[in-house]
Amino acid sequence: MTDKIKLRFAFFFFLGVLIGLFLSFGIFYFSDKIPELSKVQKVQNISDCSQFKYFMGKVNCINDYVSTFYKYNESQKFKWDVNLNDIKENGGVCYHYAILYSEFAKQIGLYGEEINMDMGDVRHAVAIISDNKGNYCVADQTNLMCN
């Protein structure tokens, strides 16, 4: 083998090791930030979401579950004492869905809090879902905004 071939071999070997280390680090560091592939074809119950290991998998599962029955219904605006069956049957407004997201998050081991905003003549509610690792999402009806 000539010196030029040995040098090329050493260079590409070293490059391969660096790429391998980089990929390993990336997978380790970002593993809890990459959404899991869906383990559930169709979410039947909120407890199905607890099987996900990572935060984003759980939050996306909650969102998928809510999306199966989501129906915005302005006529429910002043009905404060509603349950899950009422919302599934009649729909609801942002306030109702914020409460659902918050309660569902708590049921699967996450933190959930409703935030009510009064902006003059307009009111709106969202839920904040978080874990104990600094991950959080704002759930606004069927939209998620996550860090």
PDB file of C-alpha atoms in Angstrom:
ATOM      1  CA  MET A   1       0.000   0.000   0.000  1.00  0.00           C
ATOM      2  CA  THR A   2       1.272   3.385  -0.855  1.00  0.00           C
ATOM      3  CA  ASP A   3       1.446   6.176   1.667  1.00  0.00           C
ATOM      4  CA  LYS A   4      -1.295   8.074  -0.173  1.00  0.00           C
ATOM      5  CA  ILE A   5      -3.737   5.133   0.118  1.00  0.00           C
ATOM      6  CA  LYS A   6      -2.862   4.628   3.803  1.00  0.00           C
ATOM      7  CA  LEU A   7      -3.473   8.311   4.458  1.00  0.00           C
ATOM      8  CA  ARG A   8      -6.858   8.209   2.701  1.00  0.00           C
ATOM      9  CA  PHE A   9      -7.834   5.066   4.610  1.00  0.00           C
ATOM     10  CA  ALA A  10      -6.872   6.683   7.935  1.00  0.00           C
ATOM     11  CA  PHE A  11      -8.744   9.867   7.032  1.00  0.00           C
ATOM     12  CA  PHE A  12     -11.991   8.067   6.112  1.00  0.00           C
ATOM     13  CA  PHE A  13     -11.718   5.758   9.121  1.00  0.00           C
ATOM     14  CA  PHE A  14     -11.316   8.775  11.429  1.00  0.00           C
ATOM     15  CA  LEU A  15     -14.187  10.563   9.663  1.00  0.00           C
ATOM     16  CA  GLY A  16     -16.423   7.489  10.131  1.00  0.00           C
ATOM     17  CA  VAL A  17     -15.610   7.368  13.847  1.00  0.00           C
ATOM     18  CA  LEU A  18     -16.429  11.075  14.215  1.00  0.00           C
ATOM     19  CA  ILE A  19     -19.738  10.686  12.392  1.00  0.00           C
ATOM     20  CA  GLY A  20     -20.605   7.680  14.570  1.00  0.00           C
ATOM     21  CA  LEU A  21     -19.841   9.622  17.756  1.00  0.00           C
ATOM     22  CA  PHE A  22     -21.829  12.606  16.527  1.00  0.00           C
ATOM     23  CA  LEU A  23     -24.873  10.471  15.695  1.00  0.00           C
ATOM     24  CA  SER A  24     -24.670   8.601  19.001  1.00  0.00           C
ATOM     25  CA  PHE A  25     -24.528  11.859  20.936  1.00  0.00           C
ATOM     26  CA  GLY A  26     -27.425  13.302  18.928  1.00  0.00           C
ATOM     27  CA  ILE A  27     -29.628  10.287  19.509  1.00  0.00           C
ATOM     28  CA  PHE A  28     -28.824  10.282  23.241  1.00  0.00           C
ATOM     29  CA  TYR A  29     -29.252  14.033  23.734  1.00  0.00           C
ATOM     30  CA  PHE A  30     -32.376  14.548  21.630  1.00  0.00           C
ATOM     31  CA  SER A  31     -34.129  11.232  22.316  1.00  0.00           C
ATOM     32  CA  ASP A  32     -36.702  12.767  24.649  1.00  0.00           C
ATOM     33  CA  LYS A  33     -37.412  15.589  22.211  1.00  0.00           C
ATOM     34  CA  ILE A  34     -38.152  13.427  19.162  1.00  0.00           C
ATOM     35  CA  PRO A  35     -41.807  12.381  18.986  1.00  0.00           C
ATOM     36  CA  GLU A  36     -42.249   8.647  19.248  1.00  0.00           C
ATOM     37  CA  LEU A  37     -43.779   6.764  16.402  1.00  0.00           C
ATOM     38  CA  SER A  38     -47.380   6.083  17.228  1.00  0.00           C
ATOM     39  CA  LYS A  39     -47.827   2.907  19.225  1.00  0.00           C
ATOM     40  CA  VAL A  40     -51.590   3.279  19.092  1.00  0.00           C
ATOM     41  CA  GLN A  41     -53.392   3.218  15.763  1.00  0.00           C
ATOM     42  CA  LYS A  42     -56.468   4.927  17.182  1.00  0.00           C
ATOM     43  CA  VAL A  43     -56.603   6.202  20.722  1.00  0.00           C
ATOM     44  CA  GLN A  44     -59.578   4.575  22.414  1.00  0.00           C
ATOM     45  CA  ASN A  45     -59.025   5.929  25.905  1.00  0.00           C
ATOM     46  CA  ILE A  46     -56.785   8.536  27.486  1.00  0.00           C
ATOM     47  CA  SER A  47     -55.015   5.799  29.456  1.00  0.00           C
ATOM     48  CA  ASP A  48     -53.600   4.570  26.099  1.00  0.00           C
ATOM     49  CA  CYS A  49     -51.375   7.664  26.176  1.00  0.00           C
ATOM     50  CA  SER A  50     -49.520   6.591  29.317  1.00  0.00           C
ATOM     51  CA  GLN A  51     -47.675   3.879  27.363  1.00  0.00           C
ATOM     52  CA  PHE A  52     -45.490   6.484  25.656  1.00  0.00           C
ATOM     53  CA  LYS A  53     -42.086   6.927  27.252  1.00  0.00           C
ATOM     54  CA  TYR A  54     -41.357  10.493  26.188  1.00  0.00           C
ATOM     55  CA  PHE A  55     -43.172  13.749  26.775  1.00  0.00           C
ATOM     56  CA  MET A  56     -43.949  14.552  23.122  1.00  0.00           C
ATOM     57  CA  GLY A  57     -45.359  11.076  22.530  1.00  0.00           C
ATOM     58  CA  LYS A  58     -47.746  11.527  25.452  1.00  0.00           C
ATOM     59  CA  VAL A  59     -48.802  15.045  24.478  1.00  0.00           C
ATOM     60  CA  ASN A  60     -49.356  14.112  20.833  1.00  0.00           C
ATOM     61  CA  CYS A  61     -51.416  11.144  22.009  1.00  0.00           C
ATOM     62  CA  ILE A  62     -53.624  13.409  24.157  1.00  0.00           C
ATOM     63  CA  ASN A  63     -54.071  15.709  21.165  1.00  0.00           C
ATOM     64  CA  ASP A  64     -54.936  12.753  18.906  1.00  0.00           C
ATOM     65  CA  TYR A  65     -57.509  11.580  21.450  1.00  0.00           C
ATOM     66  CA  VAL A  66     -59.151  15.012  21.752  1.00  0.00           C
ATOM     67  CA  SER A  67     -59.196  15.311  17.947  1.00  0.00           C
ATOM     68  CA  THR A  68     -61.352  12.171  17.705  1.00  0.00           C
ATOM     69  CA  PHE A  69     -64.315  14.032  19.205  1.00  0.00           C
ATOM     70  CA  TYR A  70     -63.388  17.730  18.933  1.00  0.00           C
ATOM     71  CA  LYS A  71     -66.286  19.944  17.910  1.00  0.00           C
ATOM     72  CA  TYR A  72     -66.248  23.683  18.565  1.00  0.00           C
ATOM     73  CA  ASN A  73     -69.749  24.690  19.598  1.00  0.00           C
ATOM     74  CA  GLU A  74     -70.382  28.326  20.504  1.00  0.00           C
ATOM     75  CA  SER A  75     -73.801  27.464  21.980  1.00  0.00           C
ATOM     76  CA  GLN A  76     -71.999  25.700  24.864  1.00  0.00           C
ATOM     77  CA  LYS A  77     -70.201  28.937  25.799  1.00  0.00           C
ATOM     78  CA  PHE A  78     -72.003  29.576  29.095  1.00  0.00           C
ATOM     79  CA  LYS A  79     -72.347  25.969  30.192  1.00  0.00           C
ATOM     80  CA  TRP A  80     -69.731  25.654  32.915  1.00  0.00           C
ATOM     81  CA  ASP A  81     -70.550  22.329  34.531  1.00  0.00           C
ATOM     82  CA  VAL A  82     -70.001  19.835  31.717  1.00  0.00           C
ATOM     83  CA  ASN A  83     -68.336  16.427  31.687  1.00  0.00           C
ATOM     84  CA  LEU A  84     -66.453  14.452  29.061  1.00  0.00           C
ATOM     85  CA  ASN A  85     -69.604  12.815  27.697  1.00  0.00           C
ATOM     86  CA  ASP A  86     -71.303  16.228  27.335  1.00  0.00           C
ATOM     87  CA  ILE A  87     -68.323  17.556  25.397  1.00  0.00           C
ATOM     88  CA  LYS A  88     -68.121  14.438  23.211  1.00  0.00           C
ATOM     89  CA  GLU A  89     -71.833  14.701  22.408  1.00  0.00           C
ATOM     90  CA  ASN A  90     -72.345  18.467  22.199  1.00  0.00           C
ATOM     91  CA  GLY A  91     -68.881  19.926  21.695  1.00  0.00           C
ATOM     92  CA  GLY A  92     -67.540  22.855  23.657  1.00  0.00           C
ATOM     93  CA  VAL A  93     -65.498  26.026  23.585  1.00  0.00           C
ATOM     94  CA  CYS A  94     -61.858  26.747  24.381  1.00  0.00           C
ATOM     95  CA  TYR A  95     -62.543  26.736  28.128  1.00  0.00           C
ATOM     96  CA  HIS A  96     -63.918  23.182  28.046  1.00  0.00           C
ATOM     97  CA  TYR A  97     -61.033  21.846  25.974  1.00  0.00           C
ATOM     98  CA  ALA A  98     -58.446  23.568  28.209  1.00  0.00           C
ATOM     99  CA  ILE A  99     -59.925  21.757  31.206  1.00  0.00           C
ATOM    100  CA  LEU A 100     -59.901  18.443  29.313  1.00  0.00           C
ATOM    101  CA  TYR A 101     -56.257  18.784  28.276  1.00  0.00           C
ATOM    102  CA  SER A 102     -55.268  19.676  31.828  1.00  0.00           C
ATOM    103  CA  GLU A 103     -57.148  16.744  33.363  1.00  0.00           C
ATOM    104  CA  PHE A 104     -55.942  14.263  30.734  1.00  0.00           C
ATOM    105  CA  ALA A 105     -52.338  15.356  31.324  1.00  0.00           C
ATOM    106  CA  LYS A 106     -52.719  14.726  35.069  1.00  0.00           C
ATOM    107  CA  GLN A 107     -54.269  11.307  34.423  1.00  0.00           C
ATOM    108  CA  ILE A 108     -51.149  10.131  32.578  1.00  0.00           C
ATOM    109  CA  GLY A 109     -48.578  11.566  34.972  1.00  0.00           C
ATOM    110  CA  LEU A 110     -47.927  15.006  33.497  1.00  0.00           C
ATOM    111  CA  TYR A 111     -48.729  18.439  34.875  1.00  0.00           C
ATOM    112  CA  GLY A 112     -51.675  20.390  33.517  1.00  0.00           C
ATOM    113  CA  GLU A 113     -52.975  23.878  34.154  1.00  0.00           C
ATOM    114  CA  GLU A 114     -55.685  25.957  32.478  1.00  0.00           C
ATOM    115  CA  ILE A 115     -54.898  29.558  31.624  1.00  0.00           C
ATOM    116  CA  ASN A 116     -57.828  31.933  31.158  1.00  0.00           C
ATOM    117  CA  MET A 117     -57.127  35.183  29.337  1.00  0.00           C
ATOM    118  CA  ASP A 118     -59.353  38.237  29.483  1.00  0.00           C
ATOM    119  CA  MET A 119     -58.582  40.580  26.600  1.00  0.00           C
ATOM    120  CA  GLY A 120     -61.325  43.180  26.900  1.00  0.00           C
ATOM    121  CA  ASP A 121     -64.351  41.907  25.013  1.00  0.00           C
ATOM    122  CA  VAL A 122     -62.588  38.682  24.088  1.00  0.00           C
ATOM    123  CA  ARG A 123     -61.842  35.792  26.394  1.00  0.00           C
ATOM    124  CA  HIS A 124     -59.796  32.731  25.605  1.00  0.00           C
ATOM    125  CA  ALA A 125     -58.509  29.679  27.469  1.00  0.00           C
ATOM    126  CA  VAL A 126     -55.610  27.322  26.802  1.00  0.00           C
ATOM    127  CA  ALA A 127     -53.913  24.544  28.743  1.00  0.00           C
ATOM    128  CA  ILE A 128     -50.262  24.287  29.653  1.00  0.00           C
ATOM    129  CA  ILE A 129     -48.993  20.710  29.778  1.00  0.00           C
ATOM    130  CA  SER A 130     -45.547  20.067  31.219  1.00  0.00           C
ATOM    131  CA  ASP A 131     -43.281  17.483  32.793  1.00  0.00           C
ATOM    132  CA  ASN A 132     -40.590  17.661  35.457  1.00  0.00           C
ATOM    133  CA  LYS A 133     -37.793  18.010  32.860  1.00  0.00           C
ATOM    134  CA  GLY A 134     -38.662  21.466  31.554  1.00  0.00           C
ATOM    135  CA  ASN A 135     -40.698  20.335  28.545  1.00  0.00           C
ATOM    136  CA  TYR A 136     -44.011  22.079  28.004  1.00  0.00           C
ATOM    137  CA  CYS A 137     -46.720  22.598  25.421  1.00  0.00           C
ATOM    138  CA  VAL A 138     -49.552  25.069  25.087  1.00  0.00           C
ATOM    139  CA  ALA A 139     -52.672  23.187  24.011  1.00  0.00           C
ATOM    140  CA  ASP A 140     -55.108  25.493  22.228  1.00  0.00           C
ATOM    141  CA  GLN A 141     -58.107  23.372  21.268  1.00  0.00           C
ATOM    142  CA  THR A 142     -56.474  20.982  18.774  1.00  0.00           C
ATOM    143  CA  ASN A 143     -53.276  22.975  18.222  1.00  0.00           C
ATOM    144  CA  LEU A 144     -50.063  22.305  20.126  1.00  0.00           C
ATOM    145  CA  MET A 145     -47.214  24.783  20.528  1.00  0.00           C
ATOM    146  CA  CYS A 146     -44.258  23.127  22.253  1.00  0.00           C
ATOM    147  CA  ASN A 147     -40.797  24.186  23.351  1.00  0.00           C
TER     148      ASN A 147
END
